Amino acid sequence: MAKPNKKGPTKTVDIFCKACNAPLFKYRKGGKGALVKCFKERISQDYTVSVGVCPKCEKVFARDTLVKGTPAYKIVGGKVWLK
Ligand SMILES: [Zn+2]
């Protein structure tokens, strides 16, 4: 079995609210493609005040979940964009 990379992905993306463009997270994203979930341990900066809620427009953009036992956010489809 392959060992997980200790450092994880090194590329950081900024995640923004699609409704009001407020910054939500800085996230070390692995791989390519759409953002479906965020592992909390990979969030390098968290701008939110309430879990999964945009601090500016207060829209819910993610839900607390567990992915294989690891705390994560499941992103609500179409609520965020990244750069
Ligand atoms: Zn917002």
Short mmCIF file of N, CA and C and ligand atoms in Angstrom, two decimals:
data_model
loop_
_atom_site.label_atom_id
_atom_site.label_comp_id
_atom_site.label_asym_id
_atom_site.label_seq_id
_atom_site.Cartn_x
_atom_site.Cartn_y
_atom_site.Cartn_z
N MET A 1 0.83 -1.20 0.00
CA MET A 1 0.00 0.00 0.00
C MET A 1 0.87 1.25 0.00
N ALA A 2 0.49 2.20 -0.80
CA ALA A 2 1.27 3.43 -0.91
C ALA A 2 1.12 4.26 0.37
N LYS A 3 2.23 4.82 0.79
CA LYS A 3 2.19 5.69 1.97
C LYS A 3 1.63 7.04 1.59
N PRO A 4 0.80 7.60 2.45
CA PRO A 4 0.31 8.95 2.12
C PRO A 4 1.44 9.97 2.22
N ASN A 5 1.40 10.90 1.34
CA ASN A 5 2.39 11.98 1.35
C ASN A 5 2.18 12.84 2.61
N LYS A 6 3.23 12.89 3.44
CA LYS A 6 3.10 13.60 4.72
C LYS A 6 2.74 15.07 4.55
N LYS A 7 3.39 15.70 3.60
CA LYS A 7 3.15 17.13 3.41
C LYS A 7 1.80 17.40 2.78
N GLY A 8 1.32 16.46 1.99
CA GLY A 8 0.08 16.68 1.26
C GLY A 8 0.34 17.59 0.08
N PRO A 9 -0.72 17.99 -0.57
CA PRO A 9 -0.54 18.87 -1.73
C PRO A 9 0.06 20.19 -1.30
N THR A 10 0.91 20.74 -2.14
CA THR A 10 1.56 22.00 -1.78
C THR A 10 0.93 23.19 -2.48
N LYS A 11 0.14 22.90 -3.48
CA LYS A 11 -0.49 23.99 -4.22
C LYS A 11 -1.67 24.54 -3.40
N THR A 12 -1.66 25.84 -3.18
CA THR A 12 -2.73 26.46 -2.40
C THR A 12 -3.68 27.20 -3.32
N VAL A 13 -4.95 26.98 -3.10
CA VAL A 13 -5.95 27.73 -3.85
C VAL A 13 -6.75 28.60 -2.88
N ASP A 14 -7.25 29.69 -3.39
CA ASP A 14 -8.14 30.54 -2.60
C ASP A 14 -9.57 30.21 -3.00
N ILE A 15 -10.39 30.04 -1.98
CA ILE A 15 -11.78 29.69 -2.22
C ILE A 15 -12.65 30.88 -1.83
N PHE A 16 -13.54 31.26 -2.75
CA PHE A 16 -14.38 32.43 -2.54
C PHE A 16 -15.86 32.07 -2.62
N CYS A 17 -16.67 32.87 -1.96
CA CYS A 17 -18.12 32.75 -2.06
C CYS A 17 -18.57 33.21 -3.45
N LYS A 18 -19.38 32.41 -4.08
CA LYS A 18 -19.83 32.77 -5.43
C LYS A 18 -20.84 33.92 -5.41
N ALA A 19 -21.56 34.04 -4.31
CA ALA A 19 -22.59 35.07 -4.23
C ALA A 19 -22.01 36.46 -4.01
N CYS A 20 -20.99 36.59 -3.17
CA CYS A 20 -20.50 37.92 -2.80
C CYS A 20 -18.98 38.07 -2.93
N ASN A 21 -18.29 37.00 -3.36
CA ASN A 21 -16.84 37.04 -3.58
C ASN A 21 -16.02 37.23 -2.31
N ALA A 22 -16.59 36.98 -1.16
CA ALA A 22 -15.81 37.04 0.07
C ALA A 22 -14.87 35.84 0.12
N PRO A 23 -13.63 36.03 0.61
CA PRO A 23 -12.74 34.88 0.76
C PRO A 23 -13.24 33.96 1.88
N LEU A 24 -13.14 32.66 1.66
CA LEU A 24 -13.62 31.69 2.64
C LEU A 24 -12.48 30.86 3.23
N PHE A 25 -11.69 30.28 2.36
CA PHE A 25 -10.56 29.45 2.80
C PHE A 25 -9.36 29.66 1.89
N LYS A 26 -8.19 29.41 2.48
CA LYS A 26 -7.03 29.05 1.68
C LYS A 26 -6.86 27.56 1.87
N TYR A 27 -6.70 26.85 0.79
CA TYR A 27 -6.79 25.39 0.87
C TYR A 27 -5.71 24.74 0.02
N ARG A 28 -5.07 23.72 0.61
CA ARG A 28 -4.08 22.96 -0.15
C ARG A 28 -4.82 21.86 -0.91
N LYS A 29 -5.05 22.12 -2.14
CA LYS A 29 -5.90 21.24 -2.94
C LYS A 29 -5.04 20.22 -3.69
N GLY A 30 -5.45 18.97 -3.63
CA GLY A 30 -4.77 17.93 -4.38
C GLY A 30 -5.50 17.63 -5.67
N GLY A 31 -4.75 17.33 -6.69
CA GLY A 31 -5.35 16.91 -7.95
C GLY A 31 -6.05 18.04 -8.68
N LYS A 32 -6.71 17.64 -9.75
CA LYS A 32 -7.38 18.63 -10.59
C LYS A 32 -8.88 18.43 -10.48
N GLY A 33 -9.58 19.34 -11.07
CA GLY A 33 -11.03 19.17 -11.14
C GLY A 33 -11.76 20.00 -10.11
N ALA A 34 -13.05 19.82 -10.08
CA ALA A 34 -13.91 20.63 -9.23
C ALA A 34 -13.67 20.33 -7.76
N LEU A 35 -13.94 21.33 -6.94
CA LEU A 35 -13.81 21.16 -5.51
C LEU A 35 -15.13 20.61 -4.96
N VAL A 36 -15.06 19.41 -4.41
CA VAL A 36 -16.26 18.76 -3.89
C VAL A 36 -16.22 18.76 -2.37
N LYS A 37 -15.02 18.56 -1.84
CA LYS A 37 -14.87 18.56 -0.39
C LYS A 37 -13.53 19.17 0.00
N CYS A 38 -13.48 19.67 1.22
CA CYS A 38 -12.25 20.23 1.77
C CYS A 38 -11.91 19.48 3.04
N PHE A 39 -10.74 18.90 3.10
CA PHE A 39 -10.30 18.35 4.38
C PHE A 39 -9.85 19.49 5.28
N LYS A 40 -10.34 19.47 6.52
CA LYS A 40 -10.03 20.60 7.41
C LYS A 40 -8.54 20.73 7.68
N GLU A 41 -7.85 19.59 7.73
CA GLU A 41 -6.41 19.65 8.01
C GLU A 41 -5.63 20.30 6.88
N ARG A 42 -6.25 20.44 5.71
CA ARG A 42 -5.56 21.07 4.59
C ARG A 42 -5.92 22.53 4.41
N ILE A 43 -6.82 23.02 5.23
CA ILE A 43 -7.17 24.43 5.14
C ILE A 43 -6.09 25.22 5.85
N SER A 44 -5.37 26.06 5.11
CA SER A 44 -4.27 26.78 5.73
C SER A 44 -4.74 28.09 6.34
N GLN A 45 -5.85 28.60 5.84
CA GLN A 45 -6.42 29.80 6.46
C GLN A 45 -7.93 29.73 6.34
N ASP A 46 -8.59 30.01 7.43
CA ASP A 46 -10.05 29.91 7.46
C ASP A 46 -10.62 31.28 7.79
N TYR A 47 -11.36 31.85 6.85
CA TYR A 47 -11.92 33.19 7.05
C TYR A 47 -13.34 33.15 7.59
N THR A 48 -13.89 31.96 7.75
CA THR A 48 -15.29 31.87 8.15
C THR A 48 -15.44 32.04 9.66
N VAL A 49 -16.64 32.39 10.07
CA VAL A 49 -16.95 32.57 11.48
C VAL A 49 -17.79 31.39 11.96
N SER A 50 -18.82 31.04 11.20
CA SER A 50 -19.63 29.86 11.49
C SER A 50 -19.27 28.77 10.48
N VAL A 51 -19.43 27.53 10.90
CA VAL A 51 -19.07 26.41 10.05
C VAL A 51 -19.88 26.42 8.75
N GLY A 52 -19.18 26.51 7.63
CA GLY A 52 -19.82 26.39 6.33
C GLY A 52 -20.67 27.57 5.92
N VAL A 53 -20.51 28.70 6.62
CA VAL A 53 -21.34 29.86 6.31
C VAL A 53 -20.44 31.02 5.87
N CYS A 54 -20.80 31.65 4.78
CA CYS A 54 -20.05 32.81 4.31
C CYS A 54 -20.11 33.92 5.36
N PRO A 55 -18.95 34.48 5.75
CA PRO A 55 -18.95 35.52 6.79
C PRO A 55 -19.58 36.82 6.32
N LYS A 56 -19.71 37.01 5.03
CA LYS A 56 -20.21 38.28 4.51
C LYS A 56 -21.71 38.22 4.20
N CYS A 57 -22.12 37.25 3.36
CA CYS A 57 -23.53 37.22 2.96
C CYS A 57 -24.33 36.15 3.71
N GLU A 58 -23.64 35.39 4.54
CA GLU A 58 -24.27 34.39 5.41
C GLU A 58 -25.01 33.29 4.66
N LYS A 59 -24.58 33.04 3.44
CA LYS A 59 -25.11 31.89 2.72
C LYS A 59 -24.34 30.64 3.12
N VAL A 60 -25.05 29.52 3.19
CA VAL A 60 -24.40 28.25 3.50
C VAL A 60 -23.70 27.73 2.25
N PHE A 61 -22.40 27.51 2.35
CA PHE A 61 -21.67 27.01 1.17
C PHE A 61 -21.09 25.62 1.40
N ALA A 62 -21.11 25.13 2.64
CA ALA A 62 -20.52 23.81 2.91
C ALA A 62 -21.15 23.20 4.16
N ARG A 63 -21.04 21.90 4.24
CA ARG A 63 -21.56 21.20 5.42
C ARG A 63 -20.46 20.37 6.06
N ASP A 64 -20.52 20.33 7.37
CA ASP A 64 -19.60 19.52 8.15
C ASP A 64 -19.81 18.04 7.84
N THR A 65 -18.74 17.34 7.59
CA THR A 65 -18.89 15.91 7.32
C THR A 65 -17.62 15.17 7.70
N LEU A 66 -17.66 13.87 7.55
CA LEU A 66 -16.47 13.06 7.73
C LEU A 66 -16.23 12.31 6.42
N VAL A 67 -14.98 12.35 5.95
CA VAL A 67 -14.62 11.57 4.78
C VAL A 67 -13.61 10.54 5.24
N LYS A 68 -14.02 9.29 5.24
CA LYS A 68 -13.19 8.18 5.74
C LYS A 68 -12.63 8.51 7.13
N GLY A 69 -13.46 9.07 7.99
CA GLY A 69 -13.05 9.35 9.36
C GLY A 69 -12.30 10.65 9.54
N THR A 70 -12.06 11.39 8.47
CA THR A 70 -11.33 12.65 8.55
C THR A 70 -12.31 13.81 8.46
N PRO A 71 -12.24 14.76 9.41
CA PRO A 71 -13.15 15.91 9.35
C PRO A 71 -12.97 16.71 8.07
N ALA A 72 -14.07 17.03 7.45
CA ALA A 72 -14.02 17.72 6.16
C ALA A 72 -15.26 18.57 5.99
N TYR A 73 -15.20 19.45 4.99
CA TYR A 73 -16.39 20.18 4.58
C TYR A 73 -16.82 19.64 3.23
N LYS A 74 -18.10 19.38 3.10
CA LYS A 74 -18.63 19.04 1.79
C LYS A 74 -19.17 20.32 1.19
N ILE A 75 -18.64 20.69 0.05
CA ILE A 75 -19.02 21.95 -0.58
C ILE A 75 -20.38 21.80 -1.27
N VAL A 76 -21.25 22.73 -1.00
CA VAL A 76 -22.55 22.74 -1.67
C VAL A 76 -22.30 23.17 -3.12
N GLY A 77 -22.82 22.39 -4.05
CA GLY A 77 -22.55 22.61 -5.47
C GLY A 77 -22.84 24.02 -5.93
N GLY A 78 -21.87 24.62 -6.59
CA GLY A 78 -22.07 25.93 -7.21
C GLY A 78 -22.04 27.12 -6.27
N LYS A 79 -21.64 26.91 -5.00
CA LYS A 79 -21.65 28.03 -4.06
C LYS A 79 -20.30 28.74 -3.95
N VAL A 80 -19.27 28.13 -4.45
CA VAL A 80 -17.94 28.72 -4.31
C VAL A 80 -17.22 28.72 -5.66
N TRP A 81 -16.17 29.51 -5.73
CA TRP A 81 -15.25 29.41 -6.87
C TRP A 81 -13.85 29.50 -6.33
N LEU A 82 -12.90 29.04 -7.14
CA LEU A 82 -11.52 29.11 -6.65
C LEU A 82 -10.58 29.70 -7.67
N LYS A 83 -9.45 30.12 -7.13
CA LYS A 83 -8.46 30.83 -7.93
C LYS A 83 -7.11 30.22 -7.64
ZN ZN B 1 -20.94 35.30 0.50
#
